[in-house]
Short mmCIF file of C-alpha atoms and ligand atoms in Angstrom, two decimals:
data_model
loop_
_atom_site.label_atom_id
_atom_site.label_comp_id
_atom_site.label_asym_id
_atom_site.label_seq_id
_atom_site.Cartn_x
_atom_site.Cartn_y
_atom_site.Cartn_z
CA UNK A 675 0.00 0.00 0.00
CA UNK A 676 1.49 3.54 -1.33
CA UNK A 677 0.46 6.40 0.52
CA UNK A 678 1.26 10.19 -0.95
CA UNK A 679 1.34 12.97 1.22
CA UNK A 680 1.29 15.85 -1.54
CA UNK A 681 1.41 19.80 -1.17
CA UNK A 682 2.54 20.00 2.07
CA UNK A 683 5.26 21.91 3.76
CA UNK A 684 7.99 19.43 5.19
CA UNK A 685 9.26 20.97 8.39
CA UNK A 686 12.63 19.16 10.16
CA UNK A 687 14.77 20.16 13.10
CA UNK A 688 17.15 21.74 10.06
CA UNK A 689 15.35 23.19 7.25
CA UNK A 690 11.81 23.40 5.60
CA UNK A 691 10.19 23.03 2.13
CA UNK A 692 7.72 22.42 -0.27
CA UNK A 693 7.58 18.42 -1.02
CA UNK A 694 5.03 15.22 -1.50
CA UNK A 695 5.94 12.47 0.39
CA UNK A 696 5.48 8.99 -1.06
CA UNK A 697 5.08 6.39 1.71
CA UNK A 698 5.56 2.49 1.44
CA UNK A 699 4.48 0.00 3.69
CA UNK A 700 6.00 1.70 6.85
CA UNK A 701 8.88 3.88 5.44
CA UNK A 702 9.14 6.81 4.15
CA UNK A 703 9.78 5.77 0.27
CA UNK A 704 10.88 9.20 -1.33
CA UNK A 705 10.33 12.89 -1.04
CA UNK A 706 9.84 14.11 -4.28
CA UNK A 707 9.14 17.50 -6.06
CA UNK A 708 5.19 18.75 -5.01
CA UNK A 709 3.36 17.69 -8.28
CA UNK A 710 5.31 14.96 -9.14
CA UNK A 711 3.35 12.12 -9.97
CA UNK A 712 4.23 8.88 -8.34
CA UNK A 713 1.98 5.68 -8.24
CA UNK A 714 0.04 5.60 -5.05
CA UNK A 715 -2.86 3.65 -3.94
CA UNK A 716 -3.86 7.21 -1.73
CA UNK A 717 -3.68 10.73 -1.86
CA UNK A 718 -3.75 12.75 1.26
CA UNK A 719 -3.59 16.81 0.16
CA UNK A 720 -1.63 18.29 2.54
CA UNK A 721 -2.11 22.22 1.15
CA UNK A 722 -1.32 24.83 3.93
CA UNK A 723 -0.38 22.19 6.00
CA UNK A 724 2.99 21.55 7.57
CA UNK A 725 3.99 17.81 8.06
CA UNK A 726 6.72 17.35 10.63
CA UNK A 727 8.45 13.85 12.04
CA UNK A 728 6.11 11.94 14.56
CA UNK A 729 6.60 13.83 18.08
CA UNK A 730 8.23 11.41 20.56
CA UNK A 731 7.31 11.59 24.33
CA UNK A 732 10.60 10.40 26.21
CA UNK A 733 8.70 10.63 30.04
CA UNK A 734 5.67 8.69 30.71
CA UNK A 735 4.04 6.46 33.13
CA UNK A 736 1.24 4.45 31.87
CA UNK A 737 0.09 1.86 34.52
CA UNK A 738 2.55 2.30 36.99
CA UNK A 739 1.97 1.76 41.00
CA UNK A 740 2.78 4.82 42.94
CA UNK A 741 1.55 6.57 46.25
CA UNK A 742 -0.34 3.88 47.09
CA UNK A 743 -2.14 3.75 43.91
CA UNK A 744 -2.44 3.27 39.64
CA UNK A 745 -2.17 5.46 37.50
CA UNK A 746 -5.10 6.49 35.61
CA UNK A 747 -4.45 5.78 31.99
CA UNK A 748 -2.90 2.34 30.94
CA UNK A 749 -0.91 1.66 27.97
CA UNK A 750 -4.22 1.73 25.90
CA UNK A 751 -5.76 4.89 26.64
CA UNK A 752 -2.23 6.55 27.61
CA UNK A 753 -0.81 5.81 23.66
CA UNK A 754 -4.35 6.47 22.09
CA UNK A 755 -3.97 9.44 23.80
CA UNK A 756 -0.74 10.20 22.45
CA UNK A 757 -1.59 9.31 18.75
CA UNK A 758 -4.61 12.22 19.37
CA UNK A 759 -1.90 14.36 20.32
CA UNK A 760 0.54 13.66 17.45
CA UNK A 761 2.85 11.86 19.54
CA UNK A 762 3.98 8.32 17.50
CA UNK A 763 6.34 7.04 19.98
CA UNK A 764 6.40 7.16 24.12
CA UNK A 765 9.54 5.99 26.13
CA UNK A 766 7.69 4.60 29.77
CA UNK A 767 9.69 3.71 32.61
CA UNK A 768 10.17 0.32 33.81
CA UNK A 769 10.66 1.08 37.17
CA UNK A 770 12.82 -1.93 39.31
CA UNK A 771 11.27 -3.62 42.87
CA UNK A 772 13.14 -3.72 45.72
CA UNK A 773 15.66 -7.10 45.50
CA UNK A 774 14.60 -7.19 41.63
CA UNK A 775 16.62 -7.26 38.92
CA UNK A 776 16.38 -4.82 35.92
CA UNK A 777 15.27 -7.76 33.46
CA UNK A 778 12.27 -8.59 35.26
CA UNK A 779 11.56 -5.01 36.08
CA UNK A 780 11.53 -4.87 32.18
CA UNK A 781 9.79 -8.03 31.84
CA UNK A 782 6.74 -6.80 33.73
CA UNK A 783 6.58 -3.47 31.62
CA UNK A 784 6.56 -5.57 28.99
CA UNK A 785 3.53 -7.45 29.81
CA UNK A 786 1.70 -4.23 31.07
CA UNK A 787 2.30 -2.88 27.28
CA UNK A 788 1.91 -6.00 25.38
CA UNK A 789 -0.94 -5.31 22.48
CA UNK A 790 -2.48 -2.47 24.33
CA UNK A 791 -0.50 0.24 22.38
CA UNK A 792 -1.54 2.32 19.41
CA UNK A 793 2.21 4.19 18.76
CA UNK A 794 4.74 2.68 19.38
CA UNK A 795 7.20 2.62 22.49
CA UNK A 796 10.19 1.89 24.64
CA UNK A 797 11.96 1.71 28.34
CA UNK A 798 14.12 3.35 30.49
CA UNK A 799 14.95 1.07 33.41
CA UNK A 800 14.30 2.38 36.45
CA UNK A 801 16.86 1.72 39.17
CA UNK A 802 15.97 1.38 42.72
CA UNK A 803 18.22 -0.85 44.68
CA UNK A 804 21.78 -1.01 43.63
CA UNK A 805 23.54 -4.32 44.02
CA UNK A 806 26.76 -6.21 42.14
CA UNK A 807 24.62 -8.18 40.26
CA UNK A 808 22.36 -5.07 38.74
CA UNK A 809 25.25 -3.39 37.68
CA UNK A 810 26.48 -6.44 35.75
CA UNK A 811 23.00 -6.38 33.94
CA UNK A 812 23.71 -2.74 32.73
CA UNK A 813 26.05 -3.42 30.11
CA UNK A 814 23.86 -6.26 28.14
CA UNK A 815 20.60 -4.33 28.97
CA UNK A 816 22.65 -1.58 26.84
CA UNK A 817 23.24 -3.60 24.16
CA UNK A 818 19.24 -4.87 23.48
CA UNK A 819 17.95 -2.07 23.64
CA UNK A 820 17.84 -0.56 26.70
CA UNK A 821 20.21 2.36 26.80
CA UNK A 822 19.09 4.86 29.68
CA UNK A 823 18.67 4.39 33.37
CA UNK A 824 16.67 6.54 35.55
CA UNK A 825 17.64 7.47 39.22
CA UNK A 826 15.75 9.32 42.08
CA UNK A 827 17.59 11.71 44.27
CA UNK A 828 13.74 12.22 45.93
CA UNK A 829 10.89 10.21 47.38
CA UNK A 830 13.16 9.35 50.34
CA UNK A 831 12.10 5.64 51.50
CA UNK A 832 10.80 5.17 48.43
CA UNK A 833 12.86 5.25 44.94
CA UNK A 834 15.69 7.57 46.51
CA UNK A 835 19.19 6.41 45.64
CA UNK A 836 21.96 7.69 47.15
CA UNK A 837 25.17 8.93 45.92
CA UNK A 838 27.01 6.38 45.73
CA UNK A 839 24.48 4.28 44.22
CA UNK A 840 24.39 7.47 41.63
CA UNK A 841 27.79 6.99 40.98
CA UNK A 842 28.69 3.87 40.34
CA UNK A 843 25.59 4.20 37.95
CA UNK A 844 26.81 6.89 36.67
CA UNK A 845 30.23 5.54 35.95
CA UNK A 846 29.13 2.49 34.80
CA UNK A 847 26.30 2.72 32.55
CA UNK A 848 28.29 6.16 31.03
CA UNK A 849 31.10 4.58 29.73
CA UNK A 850 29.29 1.54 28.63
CA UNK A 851 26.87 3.74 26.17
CA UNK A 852 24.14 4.47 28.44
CA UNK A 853 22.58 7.76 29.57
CA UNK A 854 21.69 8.38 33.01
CA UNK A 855 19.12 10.02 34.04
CA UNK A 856 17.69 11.54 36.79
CA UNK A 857 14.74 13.11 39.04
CA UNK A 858 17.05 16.38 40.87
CA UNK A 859 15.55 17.02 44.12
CA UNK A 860 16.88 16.79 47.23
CA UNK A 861 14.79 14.14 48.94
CA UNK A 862 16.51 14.32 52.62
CA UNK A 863 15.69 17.94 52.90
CA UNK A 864 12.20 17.75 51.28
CA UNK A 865 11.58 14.63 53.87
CA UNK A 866 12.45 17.03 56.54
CA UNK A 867 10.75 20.09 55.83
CA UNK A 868 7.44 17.91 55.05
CA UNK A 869 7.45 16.10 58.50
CA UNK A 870 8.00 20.02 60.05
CA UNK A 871 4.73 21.24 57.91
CA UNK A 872 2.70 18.39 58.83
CA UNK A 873 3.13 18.35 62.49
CA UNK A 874 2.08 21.99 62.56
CA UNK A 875 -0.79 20.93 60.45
CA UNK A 876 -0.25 22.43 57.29
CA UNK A 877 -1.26 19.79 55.38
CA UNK A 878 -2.81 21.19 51.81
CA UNK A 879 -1.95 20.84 48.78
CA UNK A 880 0.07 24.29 48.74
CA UNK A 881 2.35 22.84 51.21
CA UNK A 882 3.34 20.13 49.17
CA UNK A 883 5.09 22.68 46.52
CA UNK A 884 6.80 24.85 49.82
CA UNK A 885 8.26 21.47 51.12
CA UNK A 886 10.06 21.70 47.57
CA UNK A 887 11.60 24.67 47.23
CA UNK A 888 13.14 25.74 44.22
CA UNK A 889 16.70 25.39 45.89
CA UNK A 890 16.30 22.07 46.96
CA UNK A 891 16.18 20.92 42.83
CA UNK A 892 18.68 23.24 42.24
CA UNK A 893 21.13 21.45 45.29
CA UNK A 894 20.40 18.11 43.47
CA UNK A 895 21.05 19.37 39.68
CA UNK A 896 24.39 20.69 40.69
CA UNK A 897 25.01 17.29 42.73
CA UNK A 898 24.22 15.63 39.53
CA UNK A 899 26.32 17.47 37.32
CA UNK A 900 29.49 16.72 39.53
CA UNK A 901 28.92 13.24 39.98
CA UNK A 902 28.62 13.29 35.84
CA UNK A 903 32.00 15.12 35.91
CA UNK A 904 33.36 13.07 38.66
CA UNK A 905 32.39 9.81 36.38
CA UNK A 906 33.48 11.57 33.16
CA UNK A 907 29.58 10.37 31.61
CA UNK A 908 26.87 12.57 30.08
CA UNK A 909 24.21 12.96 32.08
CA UNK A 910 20.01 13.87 31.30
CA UNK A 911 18.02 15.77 34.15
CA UNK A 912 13.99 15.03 33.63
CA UNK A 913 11.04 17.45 34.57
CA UNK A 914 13.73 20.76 35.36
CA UNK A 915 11.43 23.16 36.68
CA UNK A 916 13.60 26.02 38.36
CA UNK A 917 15.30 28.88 36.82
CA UNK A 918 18.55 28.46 39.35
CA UNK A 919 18.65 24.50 37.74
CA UNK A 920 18.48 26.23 34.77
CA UNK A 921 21.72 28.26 35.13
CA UNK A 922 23.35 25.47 36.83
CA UNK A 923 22.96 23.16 33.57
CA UNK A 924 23.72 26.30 31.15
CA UNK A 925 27.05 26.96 33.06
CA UNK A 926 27.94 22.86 32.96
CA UNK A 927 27.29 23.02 29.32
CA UNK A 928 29.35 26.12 29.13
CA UNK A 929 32.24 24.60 30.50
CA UNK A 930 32.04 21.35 27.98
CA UNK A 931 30.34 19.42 30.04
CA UNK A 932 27.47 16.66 28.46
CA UNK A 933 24.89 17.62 30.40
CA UNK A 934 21.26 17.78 28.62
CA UNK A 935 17.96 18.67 30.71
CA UNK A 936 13.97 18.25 29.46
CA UNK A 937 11.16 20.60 30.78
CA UNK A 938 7.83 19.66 30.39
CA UNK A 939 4.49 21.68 29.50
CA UNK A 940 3.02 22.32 33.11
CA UNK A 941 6.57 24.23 33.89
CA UNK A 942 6.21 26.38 31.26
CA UNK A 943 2.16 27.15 31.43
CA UNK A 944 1.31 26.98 35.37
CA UNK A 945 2.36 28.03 38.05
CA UNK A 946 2.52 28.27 41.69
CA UNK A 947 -0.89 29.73 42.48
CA UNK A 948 -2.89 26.89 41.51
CA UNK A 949 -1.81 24.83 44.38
CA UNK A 950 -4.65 27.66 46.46
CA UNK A 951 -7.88 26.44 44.43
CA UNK A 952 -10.28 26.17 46.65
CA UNK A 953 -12.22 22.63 47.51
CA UNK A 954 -8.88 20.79 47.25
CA UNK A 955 -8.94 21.46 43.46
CA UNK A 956 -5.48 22.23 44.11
CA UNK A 957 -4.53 18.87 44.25
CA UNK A 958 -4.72 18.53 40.22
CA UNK A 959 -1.19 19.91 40.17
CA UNK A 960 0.33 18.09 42.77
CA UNK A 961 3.51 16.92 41.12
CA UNK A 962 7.24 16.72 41.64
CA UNK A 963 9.19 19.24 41.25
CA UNK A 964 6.47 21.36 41.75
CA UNK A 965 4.80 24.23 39.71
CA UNK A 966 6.91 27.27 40.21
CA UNK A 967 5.97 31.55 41.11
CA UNK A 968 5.13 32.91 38.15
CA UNK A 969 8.01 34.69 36.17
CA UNK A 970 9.92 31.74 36.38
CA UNK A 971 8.73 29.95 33.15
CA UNK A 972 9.92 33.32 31.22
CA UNK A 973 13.53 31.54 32.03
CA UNK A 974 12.24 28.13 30.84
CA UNK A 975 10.95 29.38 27.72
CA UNK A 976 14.71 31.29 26.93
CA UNK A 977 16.40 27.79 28.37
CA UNK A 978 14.21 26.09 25.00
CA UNK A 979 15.69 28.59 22.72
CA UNK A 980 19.06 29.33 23.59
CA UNK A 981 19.60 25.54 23.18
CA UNK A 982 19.90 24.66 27.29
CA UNK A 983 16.93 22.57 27.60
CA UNK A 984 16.93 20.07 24.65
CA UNK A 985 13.64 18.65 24.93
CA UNK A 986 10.34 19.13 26.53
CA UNK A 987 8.54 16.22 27.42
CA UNK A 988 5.23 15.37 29.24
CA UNK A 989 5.87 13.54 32.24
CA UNK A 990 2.02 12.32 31.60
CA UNK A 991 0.99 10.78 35.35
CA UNK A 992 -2.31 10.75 35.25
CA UNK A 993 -4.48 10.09 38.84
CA UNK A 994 -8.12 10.65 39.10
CA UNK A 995 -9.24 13.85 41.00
CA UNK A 996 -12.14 11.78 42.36
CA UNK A 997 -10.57 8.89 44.32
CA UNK A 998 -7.05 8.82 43.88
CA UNK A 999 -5.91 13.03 44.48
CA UNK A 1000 -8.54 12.95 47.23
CA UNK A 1001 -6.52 10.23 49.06
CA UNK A 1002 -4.29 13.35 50.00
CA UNK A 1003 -7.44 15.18 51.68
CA UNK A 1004 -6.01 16.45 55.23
CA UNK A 1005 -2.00 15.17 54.51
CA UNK A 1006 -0.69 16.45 51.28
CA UNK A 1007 1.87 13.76 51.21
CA UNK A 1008 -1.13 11.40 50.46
CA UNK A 1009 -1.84 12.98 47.33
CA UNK A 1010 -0.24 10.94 44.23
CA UNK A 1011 1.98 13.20 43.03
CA UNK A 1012 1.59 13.29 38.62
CA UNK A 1013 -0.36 15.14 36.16
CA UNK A 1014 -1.73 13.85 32.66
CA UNK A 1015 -0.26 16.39 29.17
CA UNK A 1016 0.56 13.30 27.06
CA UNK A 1017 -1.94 14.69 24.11
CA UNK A 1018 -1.45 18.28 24.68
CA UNK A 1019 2.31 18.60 24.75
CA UNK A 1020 2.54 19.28 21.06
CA UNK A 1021 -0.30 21.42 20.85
CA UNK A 1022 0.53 23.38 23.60
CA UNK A 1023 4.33 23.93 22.64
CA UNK A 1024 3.23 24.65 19.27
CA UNK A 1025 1.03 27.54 20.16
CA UNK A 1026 2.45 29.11 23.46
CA UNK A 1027 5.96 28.41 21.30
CA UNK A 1028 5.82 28.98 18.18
CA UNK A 1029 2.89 30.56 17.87
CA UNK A 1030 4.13 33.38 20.31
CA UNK A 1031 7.50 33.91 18.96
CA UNK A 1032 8.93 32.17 21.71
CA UNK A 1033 10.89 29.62 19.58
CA UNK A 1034 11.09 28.52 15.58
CA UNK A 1035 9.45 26.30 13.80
CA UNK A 1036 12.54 24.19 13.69
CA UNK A 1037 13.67 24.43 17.67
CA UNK A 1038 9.97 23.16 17.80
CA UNK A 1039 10.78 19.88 15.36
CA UNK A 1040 13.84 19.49 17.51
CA UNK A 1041 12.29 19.81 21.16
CA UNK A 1042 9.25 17.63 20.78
CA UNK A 1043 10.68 15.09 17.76
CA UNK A 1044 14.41 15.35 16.53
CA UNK A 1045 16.49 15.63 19.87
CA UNK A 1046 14.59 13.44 21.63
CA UNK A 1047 15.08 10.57 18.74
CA UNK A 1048 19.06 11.57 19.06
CA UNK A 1049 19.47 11.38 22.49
CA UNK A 1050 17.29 8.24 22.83
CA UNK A 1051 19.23 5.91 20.23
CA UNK A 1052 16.30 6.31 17.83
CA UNK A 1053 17.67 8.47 15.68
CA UNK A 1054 17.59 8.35 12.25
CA UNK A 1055 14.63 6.23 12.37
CA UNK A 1056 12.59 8.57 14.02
CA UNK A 1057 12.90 11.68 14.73
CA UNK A 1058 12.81 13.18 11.09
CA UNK A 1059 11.63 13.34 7.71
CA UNK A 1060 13.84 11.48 5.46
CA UNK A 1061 14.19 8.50 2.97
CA UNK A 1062 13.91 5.19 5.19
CA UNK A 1063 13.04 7.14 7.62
CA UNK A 1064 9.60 5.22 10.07
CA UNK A 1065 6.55 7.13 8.22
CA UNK A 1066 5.61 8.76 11.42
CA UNK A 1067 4.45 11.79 10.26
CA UNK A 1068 2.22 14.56 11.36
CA UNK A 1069 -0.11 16.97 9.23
CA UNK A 1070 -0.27 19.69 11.56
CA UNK A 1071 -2.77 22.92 10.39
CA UNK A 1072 -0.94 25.80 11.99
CA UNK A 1073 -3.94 27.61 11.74
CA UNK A 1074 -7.10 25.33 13.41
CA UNK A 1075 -8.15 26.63 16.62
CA UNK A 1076 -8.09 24.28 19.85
CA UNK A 1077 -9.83 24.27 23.72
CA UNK A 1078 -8.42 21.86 25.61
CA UNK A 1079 -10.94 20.05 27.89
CA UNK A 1080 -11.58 17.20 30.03
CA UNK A 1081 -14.67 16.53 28.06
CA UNK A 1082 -12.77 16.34 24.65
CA UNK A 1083 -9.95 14.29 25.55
CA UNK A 1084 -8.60 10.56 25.08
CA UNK A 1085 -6.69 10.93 28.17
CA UNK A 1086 -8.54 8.31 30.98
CA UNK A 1087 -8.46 10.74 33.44
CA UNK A 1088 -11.18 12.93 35.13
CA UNK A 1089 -9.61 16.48 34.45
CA UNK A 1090 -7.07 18.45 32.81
CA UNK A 1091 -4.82 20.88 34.23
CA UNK A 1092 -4.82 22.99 31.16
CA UNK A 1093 -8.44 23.22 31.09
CA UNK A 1094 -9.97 26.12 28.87
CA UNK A 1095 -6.15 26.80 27.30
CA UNK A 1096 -7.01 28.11 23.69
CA UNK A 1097 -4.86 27.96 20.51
CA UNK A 1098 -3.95 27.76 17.26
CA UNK A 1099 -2.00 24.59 15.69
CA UNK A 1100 -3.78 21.27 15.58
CA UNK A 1101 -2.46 17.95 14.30
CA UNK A 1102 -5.02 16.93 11.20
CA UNK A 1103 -3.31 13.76 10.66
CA UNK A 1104 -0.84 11.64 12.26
CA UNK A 1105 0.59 8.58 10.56
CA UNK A 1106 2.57 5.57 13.01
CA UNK A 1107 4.85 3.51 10.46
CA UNK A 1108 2.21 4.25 7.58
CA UNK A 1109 -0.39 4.02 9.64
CA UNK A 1110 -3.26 6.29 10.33
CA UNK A 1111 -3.82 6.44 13.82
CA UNK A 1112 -5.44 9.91 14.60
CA UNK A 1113 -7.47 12.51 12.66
CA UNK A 1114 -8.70 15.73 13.86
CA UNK A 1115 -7.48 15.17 17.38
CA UNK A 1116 -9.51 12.04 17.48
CA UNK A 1117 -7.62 8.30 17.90
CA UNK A 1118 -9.02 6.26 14.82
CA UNK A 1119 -6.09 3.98 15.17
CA UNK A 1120 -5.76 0.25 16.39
CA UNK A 1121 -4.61 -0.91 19.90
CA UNK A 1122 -1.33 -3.19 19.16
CA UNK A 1123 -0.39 -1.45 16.18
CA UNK A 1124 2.46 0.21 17.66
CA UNK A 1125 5.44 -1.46 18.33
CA UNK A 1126 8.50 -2.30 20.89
CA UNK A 1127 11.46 -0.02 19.55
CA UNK A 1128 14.90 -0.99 20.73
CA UNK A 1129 16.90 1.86 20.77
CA UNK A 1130 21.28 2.03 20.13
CA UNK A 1131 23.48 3.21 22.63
CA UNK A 1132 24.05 6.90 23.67
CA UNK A 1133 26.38 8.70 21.85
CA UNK A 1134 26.86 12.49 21.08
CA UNK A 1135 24.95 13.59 17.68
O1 URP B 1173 5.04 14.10 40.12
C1 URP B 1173 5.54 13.42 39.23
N1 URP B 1173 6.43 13.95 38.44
N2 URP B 1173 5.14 12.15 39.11
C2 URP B 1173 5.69 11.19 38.25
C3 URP B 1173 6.91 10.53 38.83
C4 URP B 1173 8.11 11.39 38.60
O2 URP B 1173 8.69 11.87 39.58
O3 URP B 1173 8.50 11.59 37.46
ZN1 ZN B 1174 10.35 12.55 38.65
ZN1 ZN B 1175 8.08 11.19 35.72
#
């Protein structure tokens, strides 16, 4: 089946132009002149479109325990969701048990993904509890497929590691073509302020974001980028929320060093103040790091385009409002700490980005697609629009207005903490490998279609 994409305007992390794009079976077959005529079984016109590479979503969690709880969407409605969104590959995290190893940690992902997606996906392996024999899994995990390894410096007696466990990870897995990455907060501090706040009973959702102040991310990022230098390894920090991490990672990056950070949506379009909705609404934004004062995202948004941040992600963690946030009602270190934005993180970039001057069409291509595909070992074959290249395209109408709302969405969740956000930019089409999987912001796409992607070790692109 020969599918041709014709009169659209090809936008990649480098360039853009005028071009019909001939698809076979799952690959991009040629990019030829617009009006060329090419044998295809369908025509899609593409006029006043732009068509850029599949946006890939490096931080989710789809089905995973945490807090005492499940996350709301599951691999089915989480990569429907993401397929709405434009989004044709998600890398989840596979997230070790205590005394596990890494391979069954993976092996249970697996089976929680197996035939429920609709784009398709990967792991990081998650590591929790450092021992000789998980480090002598790193290397081989490497090699199939598995190149990146998370660590948490928070959620003391939970997934905290400590530094030595961060550093021997580090030094392994970094010289061994993996990338480590981690969550930078300063989970000693953040246990002690928390048990202060809740014995003098403040215990709403406000206090969760003043147990985690700004400095006690920064503290961690710089941590992190000295055990990287220590360990002579890149290093990745996820979900950077704070201006001071900010400068921390500009001036490592300044000095040489290969450090790379990812902000996500909610960083960049909330803040602070939403924690004080009344009725324990507030509790829709509980997440970690936590939303910031206002003015800070104005340092985010320059961190995109000066080239600092290299990717914005979603860190889509969706828990119901109803049921699951309300767990947290009187001790806001009940509340499951997560947001859903796995279908609105292109839109939303797209608009509040480009569509505001804030960034080009191409940093845009690079943040949400290309970068992500480099750093992630799944680069060339996705991440851009070329010959071979997956077909995971998107037509994107830079001009269609959006609303984002609870009631319109294919995330399984009961809210959305960009509710009433309006815009301009909407993916039309999105195409998996070939595949049509969502139209007008609508999944009309299969469960199973998409596929396990191993990914090649880290190197610098
Ligand atoms: O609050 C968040 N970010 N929840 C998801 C887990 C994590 O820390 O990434
Ligand atoms: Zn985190
Ligand atoms: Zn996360």
């Amino acid at each position: 089946m020969r599918l041709l994409i014709k009169n659209g305007t090809v936008v990649t992390a480098a360039d853009q132009y005028r071009a019909d794009i001939l698809i076979d079976k799952e690959v991009v077959a040629a990019i030829l002149r617009p009006g060329s005529t090419a044998g295809a079984d369908e025509v899609v016109d593409a006029a006043g479109k732009l068509i850029f590479p599949g946006a890939i979503d490096v931080h989710t969690h789809f089905d995973m325990p945490f807090g005492g709880t499940v996350t709301a969407d599951d691999f089915r409605s989480g990569t429907r969701a993401a397929a709405a969104g434009g989004t044709t590959c998600i890398i989840d995290y596979a997230i070790q048990a205590r005394g596990g190893s890494l391979q069954a940690a993976l092996d249970a992902w697996h089976e929680r993904a197996a035939g429920k997606c609709a784009v398709d996906y990967g792991f990081h392996t998650a590591v929790t509890d450092l021992n000789e024999a998980v480090l002598a899994e790193m290397p081989s995990l490497i090699e199939k497929g598995y190149p990146s390894f998370k660590l948490f410096m928070a959620y003391k007696g939970a997934l905290q590691v400590d530094d030595a466990t961060l550093f021997r990870v580090l030094r392994l897995a970094g010289t061994s073509g993996g990338l480590v990455m981690v969550h930078a907060e300063n989970g000693d501090v953040i246990d002690v302020l928390t048990r202060e706040m809740i014995a003098r009973g403040a215990v709403e959702p406000l206090y969760h974001a003043l147990s985690r102040p700004p400095l006690a991310e920064a503290e961690a990022v710089n941590r992190f980028i000295a055990l990287a230098r220590l360990a002579g390894v890149p290093g990745y920090v996820v979900h950077l929320s704070d201006a001071g991490a900010l400068s921390l990672v500009a001036e490592a990056r300044a000095a040489g060093a290969p450090i790379f950070a990812e902000t996500c949506p909610q960083y960049l379009f909330l803040s602070m103040d939403r924690y004080e909705e009344p009725d324990f609404q507030g509790a829709k934004y509980v997440m970690s790091p936590p939303l910031r004062e206002k003015g800070n995202e104005v340092h985010l948004w320059r961190g995109l385009a000066a080239g600092t941040l290299q990717t914005v992600a979603s860190d889509h963690c969706s828990f119901n409002w109803r049921g699951q946030k309300e767990l947290g009602r009187g001790d806001f270190t009940k509340i499951p700490n997560g947001a859903p934005g796995v279908e609105t993180r292109v839109k939303l970039l797209y608009a509040g980005g480009v569509g505001e001057g804030r960034i080009s069409l191409q940093k845009f291509v690079d943040l949400v697609s290309t970068a992500p595909a480099r750093l992630f070992g799944l680069f060339p074959r996705k991440g851009t629009v070329s010959v071979g290249s997956d077909a995971d395209l998107v037509v994107f109408d830079p001009e269609a207005e959006f609303t984002i709302t609870r009631a319109g969405q294919a995330q399984n969740v009961d809210y959305n903490p960009f509710e009433g956000f309006t815009g301009r930019g909407v993916p039309e089409k999105v195409f998996c490998r070939g595949k049509l999987v969502a139209e007008q912001g609508r999944f009309t796409g299969e469960d199973g279609h998409g596929r396990f992607q191993p990914r090649t070790p880290f190197r610098l692109l």
